[in-house]
Amino acid sequence: MIDKERIEQAVREILGAIGEDPEREGLRETPARVARMYEEIFAGVGRDPAEVIKVFREDSLEEMVVVKDIPFYSICEHHLMPFFGSIHVVYIPQDNRILGLSKVARITDILSKKPQLQERLTREIGDALVKGVAPHGTAVLIEAEHLCMAMRGIRKPGAQTVTSDFRGSLRTDTSLRAEALKLIKG
Ligand SMILES: [Zn+2]
């Protein structure tokens, strides 16, 4: 559970530590605003996407399901700065088990709303799909821009980091994998 009181104290502390006056007009409400914002952007801490997964049974559905261009915003756990972009999910149903389409976006939402790493987010979405629908195969692709890269250090605004996670038949069968990538890019 998020302790807003503690966040407010900590933000006041940081503002003081960078040499600002936390009591000046423009900053006085900032700790409370940040606490409310953190409650929203870290709403996935301690949550399990299994709680939103709902599986349907649909006869003879063994074709690839593609949900692409799911927008997401997450916070890099190394710098507490945003990284954001698009998530693409592909899976091949097994034994007629399919996932409600909106559930894919719910899964990505829960897993992105916590201090994260792009690589781990990619893997955790794959894990949730495998656990939730036990498909023949899954592919998760994330394209993201990291503000910690754009605003500091090597300063490369617009640079995209791409991560992927392939499971089951989408890992072992190169032609299926190529088809999935084509559907994502197409
Ligand atoms: Zn970072």
Tab-separated table of C-alpha atoms and ligand atoms in Angstrom:
chain	number	residue	atom	x	y	z
A	1	MET	CA	0.000	0.000	0.000
A	2	ILE	CA	1.262	3.448	-0.862
A	3	ASP	CA	2.117	5.689	2.108
A	4	LYS	CA	1.402	9.179	0.759
A	5	GLU	CA	2.485	10.889	3.965
A	6	ARG	CA	5.955	9.365	3.648
A	7	ILE	CA	6.229	10.298	-0.020
A	8	GLU	CA	5.378	13.903	0.826
A	9	GLN	CA	8.095	14.026	3.505
A	10	ALA	CA	10.609	12.461	1.130
A	11	VAL	CA	9.835	14.867	-1.729
A	12	ARG	CA	10.168	17.835	0.628
A	13	GLU	CA	13.520	16.367	1.679
A	14	ILE	CA	14.723	16.010	-1.925
A	15	LEU	CA	13.667	19.565	-2.775
A	16	GLY	CA	15.657	20.835	0.200
A	17	ALA	CA	18.620	18.650	-0.729
A	18	ILE	CA	18.902	20.096	-4.243
A	19	GLY	CA	19.043	23.566	-2.726
A	20	GLU	CA	15.421	24.566	-3.296
A	21	ASP	CA	13.059	26.052	-0.767
A	22	PRO	CA	10.208	23.553	-0.369
A	23	GLU	CA	8.130	26.273	1.258
A	24	ARG	CA	8.164	28.692	-1.651
A	25	GLU	CA	4.840	29.344	-3.335
A	26	GLY	CA	5.291	27.183	-6.444
A	27	LEU	CA	6.617	24.177	-4.512
A	28	ARG	CA	4.400	24.177	-1.440
A	29	GLU	CA	1.815	21.810	-2.942
A	30	THR	CA	4.341	19.766	-4.923
A	31	PRO	CA	4.973	17.012	-2.332
A	32	ALA	CA	1.222	16.316	-2.085
A	33	ARG	CA	0.853	16.362	-5.880
A	34	VAL	CA	3.771	13.971	-6.335
A	35	ALA	CA	2.307	11.643	-3.682
A	36	ARG	CA	-1.045	11.520	-5.521
A	37	MET	CA	0.748	10.962	-8.822
A	38	TYR	CA	2.891	8.148	-7.370
A	39	GLU	CA	-0.230	6.444	-6.100
A	40	GLU	CA	-1.386	6.268	-9.730
A	41	ILE	CA	1.859	5.529	-11.584
A	42	PHE	CA	2.976	2.907	-9.036
A	43	ALA	CA	-0.437	1.263	-8.738
A	44	GLY	CA	1.011	-2.038	-9.976
A	45	VAL	CA	3.389	-2.555	-7.031
A	46	GLY	CA	2.559	-5.847	-5.307
A	47	ARG	CA	-0.171	-6.736	-7.822
A	48	ASP	CA	-0.358	-9.955	-9.796
A	49	PRO	CA	-1.737	-9.721	-13.352
A	50	ALA	CA	-3.359	-13.132	-12.749
A	51	GLU	CA	-6.121	-11.224	-10.937
A	52	VAL	CA	-7.348	-9.708	-14.245
A	53	ILE	CA	-6.786	-12.666	-16.561
A	54	LYS	CA	-9.954	-14.259	-17.850
A	55	VAL	CA	-9.814	-17.160	-20.263
A	56	PHE	CA	-12.552	-17.990	-22.766
A	57	ARG	CA	-13.046	-21.142	-24.767
A	58	GLU	CA	-13.680	-20.734	-28.446
A	59	ASP	CA	-13.884	-23.741	-30.744
A	60	SER	CA	-11.072	-24.382	-33.217
A	61	LEU	CA	-9.233	-21.137	-32.582
A	62	GLU	CA	-5.595	-21.958	-33.134
A	63	GLU	CA	-4.613	-18.950	-35.231
A	64	MET	CA	-2.140	-16.351	-34.117
A	65	VAL	CA	-3.633	-13.540	-32.037
A	66	VAL	CA	-1.872	-10.200	-32.347
A	67	VAL	CA	-2.437	-7.194	-30.090
A	68	LYS	CA	-0.102	-4.456	-31.209
A	69	ASP	CA	0.728	-0.833	-30.453
A	70	ILE	CA	-0.443	-0.952	-26.844
A	71	PRO	CA	0.822	2.336	-25.429
A	72	PHE	CA	2.530	2.150	-22.041
A	73	TYR	CA	4.324	4.334	-19.504
A	74	SER	CA	6.626	2.909	-16.891
A	75	ILE	CA	9.345	4.113	-14.518
A	76	CYS	CA	12.919	2.939	-14.873
A	77	GLU	CA	14.029	1.531	-11.543
A	78	HIS	CA	17.611	2.741	-11.957
A	79	HIS	CA	16.772	6.447	-12.204
A	80	LEU	CA	13.041	6.741	-11.362
A	81	MET	CA	12.546	8.371	-14.746
A	82	PRO	CA	9.864	7.460	-17.275
A	83	PHE	CA	10.323	5.066	-20.144
A	84	PHE	CA	7.446	4.690	-22.553
A	85	GLY	CA	6.434	3.439	-25.953
A	86	SER	CA	4.558	0.519	-27.479
A	87	ILE	CA	4.022	-3.073	-26.469
A	88	HIS	CA	3.165	-5.753	-29.020
A	89	VAL	CA	1.843	-9.136	-27.950
A	90	VAL	CA	1.352	-12.255	-30.058
A	91	TYR	CA	0.166	-15.634	-28.901
A	92	ILE	CA	-0.989	-18.869	-30.469
A	93	PRO	CA	-3.898	-20.361	-28.516
A	94	GLN	CA	-3.807	-23.942	-27.334
A	95	ASP	CA	-6.859	-26.168	-26.671
A	96	ASN	CA	-9.169	-23.284	-27.671
A	97	ARG	CA	-8.149	-21.120	-24.728
A	98	ILE	CA	-8.163	-17.432	-25.594
A	99	LEU	CA	-7.741	-14.290	-23.579
A	100	GLY	CA	-10.212	-11.395	-23.658
A	101	LEU	CA	-8.507	-8.789	-25.848
A	102	SER	CA	-8.836	-5.995	-23.298
A	103	LYS	CA	-7.084	-8.253	-20.787
A	104	VAL	CA	-3.793	-7.992	-22.657
A	105	ALA	CA	-3.800	-4.244	-22.077
A	106	ARG	CA	-4.790	-4.759	-18.415
A	107	ILE	CA	-1.797	-7.090	-17.962
A	108	THR	CA	0.631	-4.592	-19.510
A	109	ASP	CA	-0.866	-1.819	-17.380
A	110	ILE	CA	-0.393	-3.651	-14.072
A	111	LEU	CA	3.151	-4.757	-14.931
A	112	SER	CA	4.296	-1.324	-16.134
A	113	LYS	CA	3.049	0.613	-13.096
A	114	LYS	CA	5.979	-0.039	-10.812
A	115	PRO	CA	9.720	0.580	-10.788
A	116	GLN	CA	10.685	-1.546	-13.777
A	117	LEU	CA	13.308	-2.510	-16.310
A	118	GLN	CA	12.254	-2.809	-19.926
A	119	GLU	CA	13.796	-6.286	-20.139
A	120	ARG	CA	11.943	-7.488	-17.052
A	121	LEU	CA	8.651	-5.937	-18.147
A	122	THR	CA	8.970	-7.863	-21.415
A	123	ARG	CA	9.629	-11.137	-19.585
A	124	GLU	CA	6.891	-10.580	-16.985
A	125	ILE	CA	4.296	-10.084	-19.741
A	126	GLY	CA	5.489	-13.363	-21.299
A	127	ASP	CA	5.241	-15.076	-17.890
A	128	ALA	CA	1.698	-13.757	-17.346
A	129	LEU	CA	0.587	-15.048	-20.761
A	130	VAL	CA	2.148	-18.461	-20.230
A	131	LYS	CA	0.645	-18.749	-16.755
A	132	GLY	CA	-2.704	-17.309	-17.765
A	133	VAL	CA	-3.581	-19.052	-21.059
A	134	ALA	CA	-0.885	-21.706	-21.496
A	135	PRO	CA	-0.593	-20.947	-25.233
A	136	HIS	CA	1.355	-22.842	-27.901
A	137	GLY	CA	3.647	-19.871	-28.115
A	138	THR	CA	3.958	-16.205	-27.216
A	139	ALA	CA	5.964	-13.243	-28.426
A	140	VAL	CA	6.258	-9.959	-26.586
A	141	LEU	CA	8.004	-6.991	-28.164
A	142	ILE	CA	8.554	-3.621	-26.518
A	143	GLU	CA	9.833	-0.482	-28.231
A	144	ALA	CA	10.569	2.297	-25.777
A	145	GLU	CA	12.278	5.594	-25.214
A	146	HIS	CA	13.979	6.161	-21.874
A	147	LEU	CA	14.065	9.689	-20.481
A	148	CYS	CA	17.100	8.776	-18.383
A	149	MET	CA	18.897	8.280	-21.718
A	150	ALA	CA	17.379	11.334	-23.421
A	151	MET	CA	17.897	13.888	-20.637
A	152	ARG	CA	21.224	12.910	-19.107
A	153	GLY	CA	24.317	10.811	-19.601
A	154	ILE	CA	24.702	9.954	-23.266
A	155	ARG	CA	21.716	12.190	-24.243
A	156	LYS	CA	20.153	10.398	-27.141
A	157	PRO	CA	16.626	11.722	-27.506
A	158	GLY	CA	14.426	9.563	-29.699
A	159	ALA	CA	16.640	6.483	-29.377
A	160	GLN	CA	14.459	3.393	-29.200
A	161	THR	CA	15.299	0.381	-27.108
A	162	VAL	CA	13.728	-2.826	-28.387
A	163	THR	CA	13.321	-5.923	-26.231
A	164	SER	CA	11.650	-9.232	-27.016
A	165	ASP	CA	10.594	-12.432	-25.348
A	166	PHE	CA	9.644	-15.558	-27.324
A	167	ARG	CA	8.174	-18.710	-25.789
A	168	GLY	CA	7.044	-22.129	-26.928
A	169	SER	CA	6.448	-22.595	-30.660
A	170	LEU	CA	7.207	-18.926	-31.279
A	171	ARG	CA	10.640	-19.540	-29.844
A	172	THR	CA	11.437	-22.814	-31.565
A	173	ASP	CA	9.735	-22.388	-34.952
A	174	THR	CA	11.563	-19.742	-36.991
A	175	SER	CA	8.844	-19.450	-39.645
A	176	LEU	CA	6.154	-18.836	-36.987
A	177	ARG	CA	8.439	-16.292	-35.391
A	178	ALA	CA	8.948	-14.522	-38.726
A	179	GLU	CA	5.186	-14.481	-39.312
A	180	ALA	CA	4.587	-12.954	-35.878
A	181	LEU	CA	7.173	-10.231	-36.503
A	182	LYS	CA	5.607	-9.510	-39.886
A	183	LEU	CA	2.167	-9.112	-38.312
A	184	ILE	CA	3.600	-6.738	-35.704
A	185	LYS	CA	5.430	-4.640	-38.275
A	186	GLY	CA	2.713	-4.782	-40.925
B	1	ZN	ZN	17.161	4.635	-16.311
